[in-house]
Amino acid sequence: MKERKLFYTRFERFWHWAQALLIILLLITGFTIHGSLNIISFGKAVTFHNQLAWLLLGLTAFAIFWHFTTGQWKQYTPTLEKAAEVVCYYSRDIFKGCEHPIKKDVDRKLNPLQRIAYFLLKVVLFPFQVITGLLYLYSSQLGTSMEISTVALLHTIGAFAFLGFLIIHVYLATTGETVSAHFKAMVTGWEEIEVEEEPNRSV
Amino acid sequence: MHVGASSRATCGACHFKGGGGDGVKHGDLDSSLIKPDHGLDVHMDAKGLNFSCTKCHTSNGHQIEGRFYSMPATKNHKLAMPMDNPSRIACESCHGLHPHNNTPKLNDHTARVACETCHVPVFAKKKPTLVWWDWSTAGKFKEDHKFIVKKDKLGKVSYHTKKGDLGWAKNVVPEYNWFNGVVTHVLAKDTIDDSRPVRMTILHGDRNDPKSRITPFKMLRGKQVYDAGNKTLVVPKLFGPKGSGAYWKDFDWQKSVAAGQEAAGYQFSGKVGFIETEYLRPVAHMIAPKEEALSCASCHSRDGRLKKLAGFYMPGRDRSINIDRIGWLSCLALLVLVGLHGAVRFITSKGRK
């Protein structure tokens, strides 16, 4: 039986899309500063990049607060249980039209691969980018103890990692029931999921 | 009242004509500064601030002091800014180190980039300045043995029998170097490396010296006579009666150098040659209106003005080619991967229906 459930609260949806927008703009302005893009001027790119970074930090502070007060952070605890099945699914079974090996529900929104990926994103990549970014921003005040070239290179590597994440993330979002199903769910909040029929429920 | 103008003309009587003519030696000090407008120099602007030279260069007895000595300003040199810091002439003496309220990021630069670097985008804005002086072509005559004098499009002498070929330029973009205010010069006794152009002005300072800043310079290139045997500079004799070896009478470098070296008490191998030389002069005047100050991208781009200054990282100019390659290739590989995955998904789903 299928049932529609509210998967993503208003805050989660806002957080997700605001974060997506900020990260994409940070990539664009960042690669402009890097000299790879030339859409806006260097000076504007620097100003925007710094403002966007502060906005993202602010948003993240709210998100962390939200995850802890609601207990939703537990959704991200990494697990290897059934990870192999998920790998099999995306590399083979998906082409046969098989069912996804993990049944989603509101208390289990993420499959094991997602958990590992998001955990790495939030606990490793995100802080890495924030720390190298702050070191970069305050390099002139911090003196010459840390060469800005090292900081800038690390920050660039982080940016490529974000870009890679974005590519895979957007693509995997098309692997729902229909190509647009996951996108719609992230906009409306409602997701249609398969639920076990409860035998003793009177109809 | 023309107090500013007349006092500028007084100092200019010597300083605008340095090197033997208007704008020859400096490209940022010429007679256009007697009555400049705002676009030429924001401080000496005759209808605006109308600074006299001494507003910035106070005189100390007979001596008027600048900063560029072979010794850094010390107790012997009571220098020449009217305000705050008596030890050196600087823009900071009036403006401080953080004059930029609109764009605070610029203030992060003032410790490493001299004010003039951004505020003098070009110099020699009204009058051409000398940028090339090739002595090796001097001494050619017309058929009637008269001097040859040619002029260029700017109306300046481009060839003179006594001087050789001269090159002039207007709106010149400065050359940039790390500089801590100390200049020394190649001396007559120094052995020179004649396999490449000789830097006659040796600028001191580099990026690791906290007192050094990236500073703009006027470059004068040229060719001059030298002792090709001993590999030293020489002092040719220019003036004097015919037959004395004076170049401007006899037009014979061999004799002129022999006479000059002897008079100066230096050795001469007897073998003359010509070497390429480079003279650098700091640029400190013709401060442009703030709207014309350098934009970020004039430095922060792959082909920017500081392209030649290596050894430090500048965003937009520098990168690690390898990290960029690996980064872009990985992202491209991911795109191909998801593209293929999507294509196979699409085809197999067709088959199922």
Coordinates of C-alpha atoms in Angstrom, one line a residue:
Chain A
M1 CA 0.0 0.0 0.0
K2 CA 1.2 3.5 -0.7
E3 CA 0.9 6.3 1.6
R4 CA 1.8 10.0 1.5
K5 CA 3.9 11.2 4.4
L6 CA 5.4 14.5 5.4
F7 CA 9.1 13.6 5.0
Y8 CA 10.7 17.0 5.1
T9 CA 9.5 19.7 7.5
R10 CA 9.4 23.3 6.4
F11 CA 12.7 24.0 8.1
E12 CA 14.4 21.1 6.5
R13 CA 13.2 22.2 3.0
F14 CA 14.3 25.8 3.6
W15 CA 17.6 24.6 4.9
H16 CA 18.2 22.3 2.0
W17 CA 17.4 24.7 -0.7
A18 CA 19.1 27.7 0.9
Q19 CA 22.2 25.6 1.4
A20 CA 22.1 24.4 -2.2
L21 CA 21.8 28.0 -3.5
L22 CA 24.6 29.2 -1.2
I23 CA 27.0 26.4 -2.1
I24 CA 26.4 26.9 -5.9
L25 CA 27.0 30.6 -5.6
L26 CA 30.1 30.0 -3.4
L27 CA 31.4 27.6 -6.2
I28 CA 30.7 30.2 -8.9
T29 CA 32.3 33.2 -7.0
G30 CA 35.1 30.9 -5.7
F31 CA 36.1 29.7 -9.1
T32 CA 35.9 33.3 -10.3
I33 CA 38.4 34.3 -7.6
H34 CA 40.5 31.3 -8.6
G35 CA 40.6 32.7 -12.1
S36 CA 38.7 29.9 -13.8
L37 CA 35.4 31.8 -14.4
N38 CA 35.0 35.4 -15.5
I39 CA 31.3 36.1 -15.0
I40 CA 31.7 38.9 -12.5
S41 CA 34.7 41.0 -11.5
F42 CA 37.3 39.8 -9.1
G43 CA 36.4 42.4 -6.5
K44 CA 32.7 41.6 -6.5
A45 CA 33.5 37.9 -6.4
V46 CA 35.6 38.4 -3.3
T47 CA 32.9 40.5 -1.6
F48 CA 30.1 38.1 -2.5
H49 CA 32.1 35.0 -1.6
N50 CA 32.8 36.3 1.9
Q51 CA 29.1 37.4 2.5
L52 CA 27.8 34.1 1.2
A53 CA 30.2 32.2 3.4
W54 CA 28.9 34.1 6.5
L55 CA 25.4 33.3 5.5
L56 CA 26.2 29.7 5.1
L57 CA 27.8 29.6 8.5
G58 CA 24.7 31.3 10.0
L59 CA 22.4 28.8 8.3
T60 CA 24.6 25.9 9.5
A61 CA 24.4 27.1 13.1
F62 CA 20.6 27.0 12.9
A63 CA 20.7 23.6 11.2
I64 CA 22.9 22.2 13.9
F65 CA 20.7 23.6 16.6
W66 CA 17.6 22.1 14.8
H67 CA 19.2 18.7 14.4
F68 CA 20.1 18.4 18.0
T69 CA 16.9 19.7 19.5
T70 CA 14.8 17.4 17.2
G71 CA 17.1 14.5 17.5
Q72 CA 17.2 14.3 13.8
W73 CA 21.0 14.1 13.8
K74 CA 20.6 10.4 14.5
Q75 CA 19.5 9.9 10.9
Y76 CA 23.1 10.6 9.8
T77 CA 24.9 8.1 12.0
P78 CA 26.8 6.0 9.6
T79 CA 26.2 2.3 9.2
L80 CA 27.5 -0.4 7.0
E81 CA 24.4 -2.5 7.4
K82 CA 22.9 -3.3 4.0
A83 CA 25.5 -1.0 2.4
A84 CA 26.5 -3.8 0.0
E85 CA 23.0 -4.2 -1.1
V86 CA 22.7 -0.6 -1.8
V87 CA 25.9 -0.6 -3.9
C88 CA 24.5 -3.6 -5.8
Y89 CA 21.3 -1.8 -6.3
Y90 CA 22.8 1.3 -7.9
S91 CA 25.4 -0.5 -9.9
R92 CA 23.2 -3.4 -11.2
D93 CA 19.7 -3.9 -10.0
I94 CA 18.5 -0.4 -10.8
F95 CA 18.9 -1.3 -14.5
K96 CA 16.6 -4.3 -14.0
G97 CA 13.9 -2.2 -12.5
C98 CA 14.3 -3.9 -9.0
E99 CA 13.0 -2.4 -5.8
H100 CA 15.3 -0.3 -3.7
P101 CA 16.7 -2.6 -1.0
I102 CA 16.0 -0.1 1.8
K103 CA 12.5 0.9 2.7
K104 CA 12.4 4.6 3.5
D105 CA 10.3 6.0 6.3
V106 CA 10.3 9.3 8.2
D107 CA 12.6 7.8 10.8
R108 CA 14.8 6.2 8.2
K109 CA 15.2 8.8 5.5
L110 CA 18.7 7.9 4.5
N111 CA 20.1 4.7 3.1
P112 CA 23.5 3.5 4.3
L113 CA 25.4 5.1 1.4
Q114 CA 23.7 8.4 2.0
R115 CA 24.5 8.2 5.7
I116 CA 28.2 7.7 5.0
A117 CA 28.2 10.3 2.3
Y118 CA 26.4 13.0 4.3
F119 CA 28.4 12.1 7.4
L120 CA 31.7 12.7 5.5
L121 CA 30.2 15.9 4.0
K122 CA 29.2 17.4 7.3
V123 CA 31.9 16.1 9.6
V124 CA 34.9 16.2 7.3
L125 CA 34.4 18.3 4.1
F126 CA 32.3 21.1 5.5
P127 CA 34.5 21.9 8.5
F128 CA 37.6 21.5 6.3
Q129 CA 36.3 24.1 3.9
V130 CA 35.2 26.4 6.8
I131 CA 38.6 26.2 8.5
T132 CA 40.6 26.7 5.3
G133 CA 38.2 29.5 4.4
L134 CA 38.6 31.3 7.7
L135 CA 42.4 31.0 7.5
Y136 CA 42.3 32.4 4.0
L137 CA 40.1 35.3 5.0
Y138 CA 42.3 36.2 8.0
S139 CA 45.6 35.3 6.5
S140 CA 46.8 38.9 6.4
Q141 CA 45.9 39.4 10.1
L142 CA 47.4 36.1 11.2
G143 CA 50.8 37.0 9.9
T144 CA 53.0 34.9 7.6
S145 CA 53.1 31.8 9.8
M146 CA 50.8 30.0 7.4
E147 CA 51.5 30.6 3.8
I148 CA 48.4 31.7 2.0
S149 CA 49.4 29.5 -1.0
T150 CA 49.0 26.4 1.1
V151 CA 45.6 27.6 2.5
A152 CA 44.4 28.6 -1.0
L153 CA 45.3 25.2 -2.5
L154 CA 43.6 23.3 0.3
H155 CA 40.5 25.5 -0.1
T156 CA 40.6 24.8 -3.9
I157 CA 40.7 21.0 -3.3
G158 CA 37.8 21.3 -1.0
A159 CA 35.9 23.3 -3.6
F160 CA 36.4 20.5 -6.2
A161 CA 35.2 18.0 -3.6
F162 CA 32.0 20.0 -3.2
L163 CA 31.5 20.2 -7.0
G164 CA 32.0 16.5 -7.2
F165 CA 29.4 16.0 -4.5
L166 CA 27.0 18.3 -6.2
I167 CA 27.2 16.3 -9.5
I168 CA 26.5 13.0 -7.9
H169 CA 23.9 14.3 -5.5
V170 CA 21.9 16.0 -8.3
Y171 CA 22.1 12.9 -10.5
L172 CA 21.1 10.5 -7.7
A173 CA 18.1 12.7 -7.0
T174 CA 16.8 11.6 -10.4
T175 CA 16.7 8.0 -9.4
G176 CA 13.4 8.1 -7.5
E177 CA 10.1 6.6 -8.6
T178 CA 10.1 9.0 -11.4
V179 CA 12.9 11.3 -12.5
S180 CA 11.4 14.3 -10.6
A181 CA 9.9 12.5 -7.6
H182 CA 12.7 13.3 -5.2
F183 CA 12.8 16.9 -6.4
K184 CA 9.1 17.3 -5.8
A185 CA 9.4 15.7 -2.4
M186 CA 12.1 18.2 -1.4
V187 CA 9.9 21.1 -2.5
T188 CA 6.5 20.0 -1.1
G189 CA 7.9 17.9 1.8
W190 CA 5.6 15.0 0.9
E191 CA 6.9 11.7 -0.2
E192 CA 4.9 8.7 -1.4
I193 CA 6.2 5.6 0.3
E194 CA 5.4 1.9 0.4
V195 CA 4.1 0.9 3.8
E196 CA 3.3 -2.5 5.3
E197 CA -0.3 -3.3 5.4
E198 CA -1.5 -3.5 9.0
P199 CA -3.6 -6.6 9.1
N200 CA -5.7 -5.8 12.2
R201 CA -6.6 -2.3 11.1
S202 CA -10.4 -2.2 10.5
V203 CA -11.3 -0.6 7.2
Chain B
M1 CA 46.9 83.4 -6.4
H2 CA 49.4 81.1 -8.0
V3 CA 51.6 80.3 -5.0
G4 CA 51.4 76.6 -5.7
A5 CA 52.2 77.0 -9.3
S6 CA 55.1 79.3 -8.9
S7 CA 56.7 77.3 -6.1
R8 CA 56.3 74.2 -8.2
A9 CA 58.0 75.9 -11.1
T10 CA 60.9 76.9 -8.8
C11 CA 61.6 73.3 -7.7
G12 CA 60.8 72.1 -11.2
A13 CA 63.5 74.3 -12.7
C14 CA 65.8 71.6 -11.7
H15 CA 63.7 68.5 -11.2
F16 CA 61.5 68.6 -14.2
K17 CA 64.6 68.9 -16.4
G18 CA 66.5 66.0 -14.8
G19 CA 68.6 64.1 -17.3
G20 CA 68.8 67.0 -19.7
G21 CA 65.3 67.9 -20.7
D22 CA 61.6 68.0 -19.7
G23 CA 60.5 64.6 -18.5
V24 CA 63.7 62.8 -19.4
K25 CA 64.8 61.4 -16.1
H26 CA 61.4 61.1 -14.3
G27 CA 58.2 60.3 -16.0
D28 CA 56.2 61.6 -13.1
L29 CA 57.9 64.9 -12.7
D30 CA 57.7 67.3 -15.7
S31 CA 56.5 70.8 -16.5
S32 CA 52.9 69.7 -16.8
L33 CA 52.9 69.7 -13.0
I34 CA 53.3 73.5 -12.8
K35 CA 49.5 73.9 -13.5
P36 CA 48.1 70.4 -13.4
D37 CA 44.4 69.6 -13.3
H38 CA 42.7 67.0 -11.1
G39 CA 43.1 64.3 -13.6
L40 CA 46.8 64.7 -13.8
D41 CA 47.6 65.0 -10.1
V42 CA 45.0 65.1 -7.3
H43 CA 47.3 66.9 -4.9
M44 CA 48.9 69.5 -7.1
D45 CA 45.6 70.2 -9.0
A46 CA 45.8 74.0 -9.5
K47 CA 42.1 74.4 -9.0
G48 CA 41.9 72.0 -6.1
L49 CA 44.3 71.2 -3.3
N50 CA 47.1 73.0 -5.2
F51 CA 49.9 71.5 -3.0
S52 CA 53.3 73.0 -3.5
C53 CA 56.2 70.5 -3.6
T54 CA 57.2 71.5 -0.1
K55 CA 53.8 70.6 1.3
C56 CA 55.1 67.0 1.0
H57 CA 58.8 67.7 0.9
T58 CA 59.8 69.9 3.8
S59 CA 63.2 71.4 3.5
N60 CA 65.8 70.8 6.1
G61 CA 68.3 73.6 5.9
H62 CA 69.7 73.6 2.4
Q63 CA 68.8 70.0 1.9
I64 CA 65.5 68.7 0.7
E65 CA 65.1 65.2 1.4
G66 CA 63.5 62.2 -0.2
R67 CA 63.6 58.6 0.9
F68 CA 65.6 56.9 -1.8
Y69 CA 69.2 56.9 -0.6
S70 CA 71.7 54.2 -0.6
M71 CA 71.3 54.3 3.2
P72 CA 67.8 54.0 4.6
A73 CA 66.6 57.0 6.4
T74 CA 68.3 57.3 9.7
K75 CA 69.1 59.9 12.2
N76 CA 71.3 61.8 9.7
H77 CA 68.3 62.2 7.4
K78 CA 65.6 64.3 9.0
L79 CA 63.0 63.5 6.4
A80 CA 60.5 65.3 4.8
M81 CA 56.9 64.8 5.6
P82 CA 55.2 67.6 7.4
M83 CA 53.1 65.3 9.6
D84 CA 53.4 62.4 12.0
N85 CA 56.4 60.4 11.0
P86 CA 59.5 62.5 10.5
S87 CA 61.6 59.5 9.4
R88 CA 60.3 59.1 5.9
I89 CA 58.2 60.7 3.2
A90 CA 55.1 58.8 2.6
C91 CA 51.5 59.0 1.7
E92 CA 50.7 57.4 5.0
S93 CA 51.9 60.5 6.8
C94 CA 48.7 62.2 5.8
H95 CA 46.3 59.4 5.0
G96 CA 47.4 56.7 7.4
L97 CA 47.7 53.0 6.5
H98 CA 44.0 52.4 6.3
P99 CA 42.4 55.1 4.2
H100 CA 39.9 52.9 2.4
N101 CA 36.5 52.8 4.0
N102 CA 34.4 51.8 1.0
T103 CA 36.6 48.8 0.2
P104 CA 38.2 47.5 3.4
K105 CA 40.0 44.7 1.5
L106 CA 42.3 47.4 0.1
N107 CA 43.6 48.1 3.5
D108 CA 44.8 44.6 3.8
H109 CA 47.1 45.4 0.9
T110 CA 48.9 48.5 2.2
A111 CA 51.5 46.6 4.1
R112 CA 52.7 44.8 1.0
V113 CA 51.7 47.1 -1.9
A114 CA 52.8 50.7 -2.0
C115 CA 50.1 53.3 -2.3
E116 CA 51.6 54.6 -5.5
T117 CA 51.3 51.1 -7.1
C118 CA 47.5 51.4 -7.2
H119 CA 47.3 55.2 -7.3
V120 CA 49.6 55.8 -10.3
P121 CA 48.0 53.6 -13.0
V122 CA 50.1 55.4 -15.7
F123 CA 52.6 58.2 -15.6
A124 CA 53.9 60.7 -18.2
K125 CA 50.2 61.5 -18.8
K126 CA 50.7 64.9 -20.5
K127 CA 54.4 64.9 -21.7
P128 CA 56.3 62.1 -23.2
T129 CA 59.2 60.6 -21.1
L130 CA 62.4 59.0 -22.3
V131 CA 62.2 55.2 -22.2
W132 CA 65.0 54.1 -24.6
W133 CA 68.4 55.6 -25.2
D134 CA 70.8 53.8 -27.5
W135 CA 74.2 55.5 -27.5
S136 CA 75.6 52.9 -29.9
T137 CA 73.9 54.5 -32.9
A138 CA 75.4 58.0 -32.2
G139 CA 77.9 59.6 -34.4
K140 CA 76.1 59.4 -37.8
F141 CA 76.2 62.5 -40.0
K142 CA 74.4 63.9 -43.0
E143 CA 76.3 63.9 -46.3
D144 CA 77.3 67.5 -45.7
H145 CA 78.7 66.5 -42.3
K146 CA 75.9 68.2 -40.4
F147 CA 74.2 66.6 -37.4
I148 CA 71.2 64.4 -38.0
V149 CA 68.2 65.3 -35.9
K150 CA 65.0 63.3 -36.4
K151 CA 61.7 63.8 -34.5
D152 CA 59.0 61.2 -33.8
K153 CA 55.1 61.5 -33.8
L154 CA 55.1 63.0 -30.4
G155 CA 57.4 65.8 -31.6
K156 CA 60.3 64.5 -29.5
V157 CA 63.9 64.0 -30.9
S158 CA 64.1 60.3 -31.8
Y159 CA 67.6 60.5 -33.3
H160 CA 70.5 63.0 -32.6
T161 CA 74.0 62.5 -33.8
K162 CA 75.3 63.4 -30.4
K163 CA 73.0 61.0 -28.5
G164 CA 71.9 58.2 -30.7
D165 CA 68.4 56.7 -30.9
L166 CA 65.9 58.0 -28.3
G167 CA 62.5 56.4 -27.6
W168 CA 59.7 58.3 -25.9
A169 CA 56.4 57.2 -24.5
K170 CA 53.3 58.7 -23.0
N171 CA 50.8 57.1 -20.5
V172 CA 53.5 54.6 -19.5
V173 CA 52.5 51.6 -17.3
P174 CA 55.1 51.3 -14.5
E175 CA 57.3 48.3 -13.8
Y176 CA 56.8 46.7 -10.4
N177 CA 59.3 45.5 -7.9
W178 CA 59.6 44.7 -4.3
F179 CA 61.4 47.6 -2.7
N180 CA 62.4 48.7 0.8
G181 CA 63.6 52.2 -0.1
V182 CA 67.2 51.4 -0.5
V183 CA 68.9 51.8 -3.9
T184 CA 72.5 51.1 -4.8
H185 CA 74.2 51.6 -8.1
V186 CA 76.6 49.6 -10.1
L187 CA 80.0 51.3 -9.7
A188 CA 82.8 51.8 -12.1
K189 CA 85.0 49.2 -10.4
D190 CA 82.3 46.5 -10.4
T191 CA 82.7 43.7 -12.9
I192 CA 79.5 43.3 -14.9
D193 CA 77.9 40.3 -16.5
D194 CA 77.7 41.5 -20.2
S195 CA 75.8 38.5 -21.4
R196 CA 72.5 40.1 -20.5
P197 CA 71.1 43.6 -19.8
V198 CA 72.8 45.2 -16.8
R199 CA 70.5 46.6 -14.0
M200 CA 72.2 49.9 -13.2
T201 CA 69.9 50.6 -10.3
I202 CA 70.0 47.8 -7.8
L203 CA 66.7 47.8 -5.8
H204 CA 66.9 46.3 -2.4
G205 CA 64.1 44.3 -0.7
D206 CA 62.1 41.3 -1.5
R207 CA 58.9 39.7 -0.4
N208 CA 60.4 38.1 2.8
D209 CA 61.6 41.5 4.0
P210 CA 58.7 43.0 6.0
K211 CA 59.8 46.5 5.1
S212 CA 59.5 45.9 1.4
R213 CA 56.4 46.8 -0.7
I214 CA 55.6 46.3 -4.3
T215 CA 56.5 49.7 -5.8
P216 CA 56.1 51.2 -9.2
F217 CA 59.1 52.3 -11.3
K218 CA 59.9 54.0 -14.5
M219 CA 62.2 51.9 -16.6
L220 CA 64.7 53.5 -18.9
R221 CA 66.4 50.9 -21.2
G222 CA 69.3 51.7 -23.4
K223 CA 72.7 50.8 -24.7
Q224 CA 75.9 52.4 -23.6
V225 CA 79.6 52.1 -24.1
Y226 CA 81.6 49.9 -21.7
D227 CA 85.0 48.3 -21.4
A228 CA 84.5 45.0 -23.1
G229 CA 88.0 43.7 -22.0
N230 CA 87.8 44.4 -18.3
K231 CA 84.0 44.1 -18.3
T232 CA 83.4 47.3 -16.4
L233 CA 81.4 50.4 -16.9
V234 CA 83.3 53.5 -18.1
V235 CA 83.1 57.3 -17.9
P236 CA 83.4 58.5 -21.5
K237 CA 84.6 62.0 -22.0
L238 CA 81.8 64.0 -23.7
F239 CA 82.8 67.6 -23.5
G240 CA 86.1 69.2 -24.5
P241 CA 88.0 70.7 -27.4
K242 CA 88.5 68.9 -30.6
G243 CA 91.3 66.4 -30.5
S244 CA 90.9 65.9 -26.7
G245 CA 88.9 62.7 -27.2
A246 CA 85.7 64.5 -26.3
Y247 CA 83.0 62.4 -27.9
W248 CA 80.8 65.4 -28.9
K249 CA 83.7 66.8 -30.9
D250 CA 85.7 63.8 -32.1
F251 CA 82.9 61.2 -32.3
D252 CA 85.3 58.3 -31.5
W253 CA 84.3 56.1 -28.6
Q254 CA 87.7 54.5 -28.3
K255 CA 89.4 57.9 -27.7
S256 CA 86.5 59.2 -25.6
V257 CA 86.6 56.3 -23.2
A258 CA 90.4 56.3 -23.0
A259 CA 90.4 60.0 -22.1
G260 CA 87.5 59.7 -19.7
Q261 CA 88.9 56.7 -17.9
E262 CA 92.3 58.3 -17.5
A263 CA 90.8 61.5 -16.2
A264 CA 88.8 59.6 -13.6
G265 CA 91.7 57.4 -12.7
Y266 CA 90.2 54.1 -13.8
Q267 CA 91.8 51.4 -16.0
F268 CA 90.8 50.8 -19.6
S269 CA 91.6 47.6 -21.5
G270 CA 91.4 49.4 -24.8
K271 CA 88.4 47.4 -26.1
V272 CA 85.1 49.2 -26.2
G273 CA 81.7 47.6 -26.6
F274 CA 78.0 48.3 -26.0
I275 CA 75.9 46.8 -23.4
E276 CA 72.2 47.0 -22.7
T277 CA 71.3 48.8 -19.5
E278 CA 68.3 49.2 -17.3
Y279 CA 67.7 52.2 -15.0
L280 CA 64.8 52.3 -12.6
R281 CA 63.3 55.4 -10.9
P282 CA 60.6 55.2 -8.4
V283 CA 57.3 56.8 -9.4
A284 CA 55.6 58.9 -6.7
H285 CA 53.7 61.7 -8.4
M286 CA 50.8 62.0 -10.8
I287 CA 48.5 60.5 -8.3
A288 CA 45.3 59.8 -10.3
P289 CA 41.7 60.5 -9.1
K290 CA 40.5 57.7 -6.9
E291 CA 38.2 56.4 -9.7
E292 CA 41.2 55.6 -11.8
A293 CA 43.0 53.6 -9.1
L294 CA 43.9 50.0 -10.1
S295 CA 41.0 47.6 -10.1
C296 CA 41.4 44.3 -8.3
A297 CA 41.7 42.4 -11.6
S298 CA 44.5 44.5 -12.9
C299 CA 46.6 42.5 -10.5
H300 CA 44.5 39.5 -9.7
S301 CA 44.3 37.9 -13.1
R302 CA 46.5 35.4 -15.0
D303 CA 47.9 38.2 -17.2
G304 CA 47.8 41.1 -14.6
R305 CA 50.4 43.8 -14.0
L306 CA 52.2 41.7 -11.4
K307 CA 52.7 38.7 -13.7
K308 CA 56.5 39.0 -13.5
L309 CA 56.7 39.1 -9.7
A310 CA 57.1 35.5 -8.7
G311 CA 57.5 33.8 -5.4
F312 CA 54.2 34.5 -3.6
Y313 CA 50.6 33.5 -4.1
M314 CA 48.0 35.8 -5.5
P315 CA 44.4 34.6 -5.9
G316 CA 43.3 34.8 -9.5
R317 CA 46.9 34.9 -10.8
D318 CA 48.3 31.8 -9.3
R319 CA 47.1 28.2 -8.9
S320 CA 48.5 24.7 -8.9
I321 CA 48.1 23.4 -12.4
N322 CA 48.1 19.9 -11.1
I323 CA 45.4 20.4 -8.6
D324 CA 43.3 22.2 -11.2
R325 CA 43.8 19.4 -13.7
I326 CA 43.0 16.6 -11.2
G327 CA 40.0 18.6 -10.0
W328 CA 38.5 19.3 -13.4
L329 CA 39.2 15.8 -14.7
S330 CA 37.6 14.2 -11.7
C331 CA 34.5 16.3 -12.0
L332 CA 34.4 15.5 -15.8
A333 CA 34.8 11.8 -15.0
L334 CA 31.9 12.0 -12.6
L335 CA 29.7 13.8 -15.2
V336 CA 30.5 11.1 -17.7
L337 CA 29.8 8.4 -15.2
V338 CA 26.4 9.7 -14.2
G339 CA 25.7 10.4 -17.9
L340 CA 26.3 6.8 -18.8
H341 CA 24.5 5.5 -15.7
G342 CA 21.5 7.6 -16.7
A343 CA 21.6 6.5 -20.3
V344 CA 21.7 2.8 -19.4
R345 CA 18.8 3.4 -16.9
F346 CA 16.8 5.1 -19.6
I347 CA 17.4 2.3 -22.2
T348 CA 16.7 -0.6 -19.8
S349 CA 13.6 1.1 -18.5
K350 CA 12.3 1.4 -22.1
G351 CA 12.9 -2.4 -22.6
R352 CA 10.7 -3.2 -19.6
K353 CA 7.6 -1.4 -20.7

